[in-house]
Coordinates of C-alpha atoms in Angstrom, one line a residue:
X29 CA -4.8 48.5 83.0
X30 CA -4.5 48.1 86.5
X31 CA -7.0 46.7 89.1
X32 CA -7.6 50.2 90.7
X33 CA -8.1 51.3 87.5
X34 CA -10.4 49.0 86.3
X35 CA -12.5 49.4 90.1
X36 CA -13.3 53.2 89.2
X37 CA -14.6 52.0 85.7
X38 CA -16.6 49.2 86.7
X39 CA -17.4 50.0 90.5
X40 CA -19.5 47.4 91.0
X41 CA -16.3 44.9 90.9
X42 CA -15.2 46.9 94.4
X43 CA -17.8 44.0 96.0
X44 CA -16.0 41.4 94.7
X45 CA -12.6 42.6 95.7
X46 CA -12.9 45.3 99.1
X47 CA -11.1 42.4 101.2
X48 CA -8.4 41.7 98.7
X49 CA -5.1 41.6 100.5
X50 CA -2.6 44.5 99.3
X51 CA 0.0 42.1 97.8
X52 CA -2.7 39.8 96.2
X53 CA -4.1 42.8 94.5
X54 CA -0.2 43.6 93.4
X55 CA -0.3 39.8 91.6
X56 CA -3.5 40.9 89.9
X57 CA -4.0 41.2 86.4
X58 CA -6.3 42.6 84.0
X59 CA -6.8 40.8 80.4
X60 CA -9.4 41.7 77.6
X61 CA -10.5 38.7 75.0
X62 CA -11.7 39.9 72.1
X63 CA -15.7 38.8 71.1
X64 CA -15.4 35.4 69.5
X65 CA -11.8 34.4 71.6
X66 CA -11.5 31.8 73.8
X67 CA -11.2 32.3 77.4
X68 CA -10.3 28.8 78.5
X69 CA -9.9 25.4 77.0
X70 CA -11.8 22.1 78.3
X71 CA -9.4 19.5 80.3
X72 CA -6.5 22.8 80.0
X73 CA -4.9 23.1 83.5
X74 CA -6.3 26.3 85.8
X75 CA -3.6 28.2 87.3
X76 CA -5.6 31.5 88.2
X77 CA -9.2 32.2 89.2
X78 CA -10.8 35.0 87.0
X79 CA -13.0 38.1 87.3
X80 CA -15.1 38.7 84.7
X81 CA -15.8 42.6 85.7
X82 CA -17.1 43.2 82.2
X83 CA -18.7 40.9 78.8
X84 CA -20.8 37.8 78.3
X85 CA -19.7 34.8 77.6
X86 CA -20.4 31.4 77.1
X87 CA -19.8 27.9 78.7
X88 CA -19.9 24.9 76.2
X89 CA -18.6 21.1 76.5
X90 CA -16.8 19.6 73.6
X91 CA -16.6 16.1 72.8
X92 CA -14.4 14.1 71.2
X93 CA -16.7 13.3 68.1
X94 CA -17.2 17.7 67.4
X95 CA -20.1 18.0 68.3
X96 CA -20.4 20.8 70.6
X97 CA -23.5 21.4 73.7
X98 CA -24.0 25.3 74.7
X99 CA -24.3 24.7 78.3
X100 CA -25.2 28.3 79.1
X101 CA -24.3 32.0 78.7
X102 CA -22.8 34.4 81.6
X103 CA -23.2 38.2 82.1
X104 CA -20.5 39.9 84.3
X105 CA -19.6 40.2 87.2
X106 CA -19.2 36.8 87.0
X107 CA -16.3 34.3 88.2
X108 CA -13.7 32.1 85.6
X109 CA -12.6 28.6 86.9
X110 CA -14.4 29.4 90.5
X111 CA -16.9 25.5 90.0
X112 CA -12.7 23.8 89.5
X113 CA -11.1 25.8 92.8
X114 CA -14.0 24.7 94.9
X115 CA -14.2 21.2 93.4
X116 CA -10.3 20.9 94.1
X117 CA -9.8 20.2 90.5
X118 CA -6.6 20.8 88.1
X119 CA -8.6 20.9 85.4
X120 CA -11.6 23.1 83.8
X121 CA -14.6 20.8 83.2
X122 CA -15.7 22.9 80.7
X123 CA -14.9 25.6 77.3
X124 CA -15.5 29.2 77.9
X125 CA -15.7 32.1 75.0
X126 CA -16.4 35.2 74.7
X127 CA -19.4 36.5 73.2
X128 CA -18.8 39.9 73.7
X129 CA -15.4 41.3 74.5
X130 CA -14.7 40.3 78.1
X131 CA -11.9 41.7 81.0
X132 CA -11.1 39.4 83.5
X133 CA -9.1 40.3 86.2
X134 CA -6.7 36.9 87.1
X135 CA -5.5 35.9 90.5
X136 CA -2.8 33.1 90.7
X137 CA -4.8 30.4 91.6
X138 CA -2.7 29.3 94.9
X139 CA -3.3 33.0 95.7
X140 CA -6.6 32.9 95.0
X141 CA -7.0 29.7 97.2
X142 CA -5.8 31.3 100.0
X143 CA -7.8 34.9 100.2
X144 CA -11.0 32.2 99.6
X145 CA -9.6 30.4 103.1
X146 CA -9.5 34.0 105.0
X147 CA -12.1 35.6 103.8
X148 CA -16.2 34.8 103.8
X149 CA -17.2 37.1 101.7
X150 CA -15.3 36.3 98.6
X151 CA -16.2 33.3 99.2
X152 CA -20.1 33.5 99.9
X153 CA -19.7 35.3 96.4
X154 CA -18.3 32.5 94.9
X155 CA -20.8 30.4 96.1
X156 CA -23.7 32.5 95.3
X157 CA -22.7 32.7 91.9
X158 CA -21.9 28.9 91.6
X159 CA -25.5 28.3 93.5
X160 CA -27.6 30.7 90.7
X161 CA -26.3 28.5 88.1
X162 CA -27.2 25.5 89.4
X163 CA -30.5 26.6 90.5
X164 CA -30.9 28.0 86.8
X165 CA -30.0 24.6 85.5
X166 CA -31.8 22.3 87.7
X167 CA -35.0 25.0 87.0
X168 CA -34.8 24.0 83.2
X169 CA -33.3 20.5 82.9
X170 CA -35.0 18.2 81.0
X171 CA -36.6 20.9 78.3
X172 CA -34.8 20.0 75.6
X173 CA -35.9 16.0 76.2
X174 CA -39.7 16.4 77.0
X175 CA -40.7 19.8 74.4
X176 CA -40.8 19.9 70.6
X177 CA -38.4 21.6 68.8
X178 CA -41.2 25.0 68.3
X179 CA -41.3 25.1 72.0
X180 CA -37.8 25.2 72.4
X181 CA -37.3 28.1 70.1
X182 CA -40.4 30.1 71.1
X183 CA -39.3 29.9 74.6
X184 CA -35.4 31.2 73.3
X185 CA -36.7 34.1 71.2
X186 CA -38.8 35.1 74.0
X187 CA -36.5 34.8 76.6
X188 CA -34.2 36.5 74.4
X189 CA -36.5 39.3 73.7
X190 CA -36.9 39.8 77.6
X191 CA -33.7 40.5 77.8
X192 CA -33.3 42.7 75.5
X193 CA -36.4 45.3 76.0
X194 CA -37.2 44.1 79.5
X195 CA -40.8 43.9 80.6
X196 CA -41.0 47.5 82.3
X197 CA -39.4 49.6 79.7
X198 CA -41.3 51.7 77.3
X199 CA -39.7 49.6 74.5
X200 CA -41.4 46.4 75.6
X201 CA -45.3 48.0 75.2
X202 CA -44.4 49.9 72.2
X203 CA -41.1 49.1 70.4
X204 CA -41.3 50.2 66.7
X205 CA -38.6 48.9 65.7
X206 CA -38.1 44.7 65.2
X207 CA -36.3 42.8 66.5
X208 CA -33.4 40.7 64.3
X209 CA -31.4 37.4 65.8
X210 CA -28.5 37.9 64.6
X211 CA -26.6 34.1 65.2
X212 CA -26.1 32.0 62.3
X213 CA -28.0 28.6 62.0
X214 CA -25.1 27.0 63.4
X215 CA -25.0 29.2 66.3
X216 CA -28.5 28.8 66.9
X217 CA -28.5 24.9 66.8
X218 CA -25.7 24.7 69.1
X219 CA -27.3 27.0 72.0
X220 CA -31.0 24.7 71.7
X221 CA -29.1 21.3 71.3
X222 CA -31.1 20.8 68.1
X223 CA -29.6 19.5 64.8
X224 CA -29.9 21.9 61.8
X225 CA -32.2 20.0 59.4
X226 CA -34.8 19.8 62.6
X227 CA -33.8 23.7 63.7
X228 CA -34.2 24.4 59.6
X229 CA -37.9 22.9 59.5
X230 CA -38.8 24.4 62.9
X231 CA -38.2 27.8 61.8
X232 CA -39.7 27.3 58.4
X233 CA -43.1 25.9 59.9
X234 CA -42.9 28.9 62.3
X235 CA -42.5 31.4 59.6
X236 CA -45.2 29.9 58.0
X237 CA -47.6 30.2 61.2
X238 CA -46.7 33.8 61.5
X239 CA -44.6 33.8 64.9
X240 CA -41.6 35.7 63.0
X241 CA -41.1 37.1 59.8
X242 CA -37.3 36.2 57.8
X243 CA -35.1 39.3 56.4
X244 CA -32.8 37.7 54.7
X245 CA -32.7 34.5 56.3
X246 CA -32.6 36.1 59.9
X247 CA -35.8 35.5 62.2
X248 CA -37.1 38.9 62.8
X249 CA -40.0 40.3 64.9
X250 CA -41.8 42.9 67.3
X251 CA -44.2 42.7 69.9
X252 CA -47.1 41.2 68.4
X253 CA -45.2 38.3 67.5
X254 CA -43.5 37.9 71.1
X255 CA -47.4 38.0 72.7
X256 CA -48.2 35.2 69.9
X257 CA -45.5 33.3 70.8
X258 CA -45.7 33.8 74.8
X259 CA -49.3 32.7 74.2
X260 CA -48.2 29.9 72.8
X261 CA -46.2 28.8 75.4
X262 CA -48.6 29.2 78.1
X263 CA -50.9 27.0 75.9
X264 CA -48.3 24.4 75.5
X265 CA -47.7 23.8 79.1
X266 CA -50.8 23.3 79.6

């Protein structure tokens, strides 16, 4: 697939890439990853700047002892290796995979570094991408130290369920059908930086409270359970 072609599927990219030079757009190319593949590698060397025109993804950091902290998660359009180009790093800082399958348009990054130079808009872009996650991070630092381990999933599953029936669609005020989290324990732990015997006895004692119900071993629930558990919430922070 070619750039043009990918444009008149995802139109939206054409923001992104309306002041792209003729013979950078000539260098450009397009590369699916498959749900589950990895996108880049932490300390790998960065020799293109990417486009994610379509997918989600997600950043982790990986430590030398295994163990593994879910930074975040990413919906296109979104930019690859864009926080190591500004930073004037070699390096990504950081593991990306794909949740969902994922095309990324690459740019050499020398390339890349010079349309950035010559042109503010790709640029402001950049930065106004690069900004929102900071500003998303700095909103919720410090969760995970100061709330118990029931706040932290009450507030996933119901920032979770926002995003999937948001709050002014029909399917938020009456949705028949429940909703199933479909991410293994592991998967689970990783994203809340919890451990799985304290993520295992959260979930039980929430079970047991009535916030979600478990179909085979998956936490599954509607609307009545998101209200309890906004409620919740709202109680907790006082």
């Amino acid at each position: 697939m070619t750039l043009s072609e990918l444009e008149k599927e995802v139109p939206e990219l054409t923001d992104y890439t309306k002041n792209m030079p003729d013979e950078l757009r000539l260098l450009a190319r397009v590369k699916v990853h498959p749900p589950g593949g990895l996108i880049h590698q932490k300390d790998s060397v960065l020799p293109y700047l990417g486009i994610v025109a379509k997918g989600e993804n997600r950043v982790i950091n990986e430590f030398e002892n295994g163990k593994i902290y879910m930074i975040e998660t990413n919906k296109a359009i979104d930019f690859i290796g864009e926080v190591a180009l500004l930073a004037n790093k070699p390096e990504a800082s950081v593991t990306i995979e794909a949740l969902t399958a994922n095309t990324v348009v690459y740019i050499p990054r020398k390339d890349a570094e010079r349309w950035i130079d010559s042109d503010t808009h790709i640029l402001r872009k950049m930065a106004e991408r690069t900004a929102f996650k900071l500003y998303r991070s700095s909103y919720n630092n410090g969760l995970k130290l100061y709330y118990p381990p029931m706040f932290l999933v009450a507030d996933y599953l119901v920032r979770l369920y926002e995003q999937v029936f948001p709050q002014d669609s029909p399917e938020m005020q009456k949705n028949p059908r429940p909703f199933t989290l479909q991410k293994t324990r592991e998967r689970l732990g990783e994203e809340l930086g919890m451990n799985i015997k304290t993520l295992d006895r959260t979930i039980r004692s929430m079970h047991k409270d009535g916030y979600f119900s478990l179909a085979k071993g998956k936490i599954t629930f509607g609307i009545e359970e998101y209200l309890q558990m906004k409620e919740y919430l709202s109680t907790a922070k006082g």
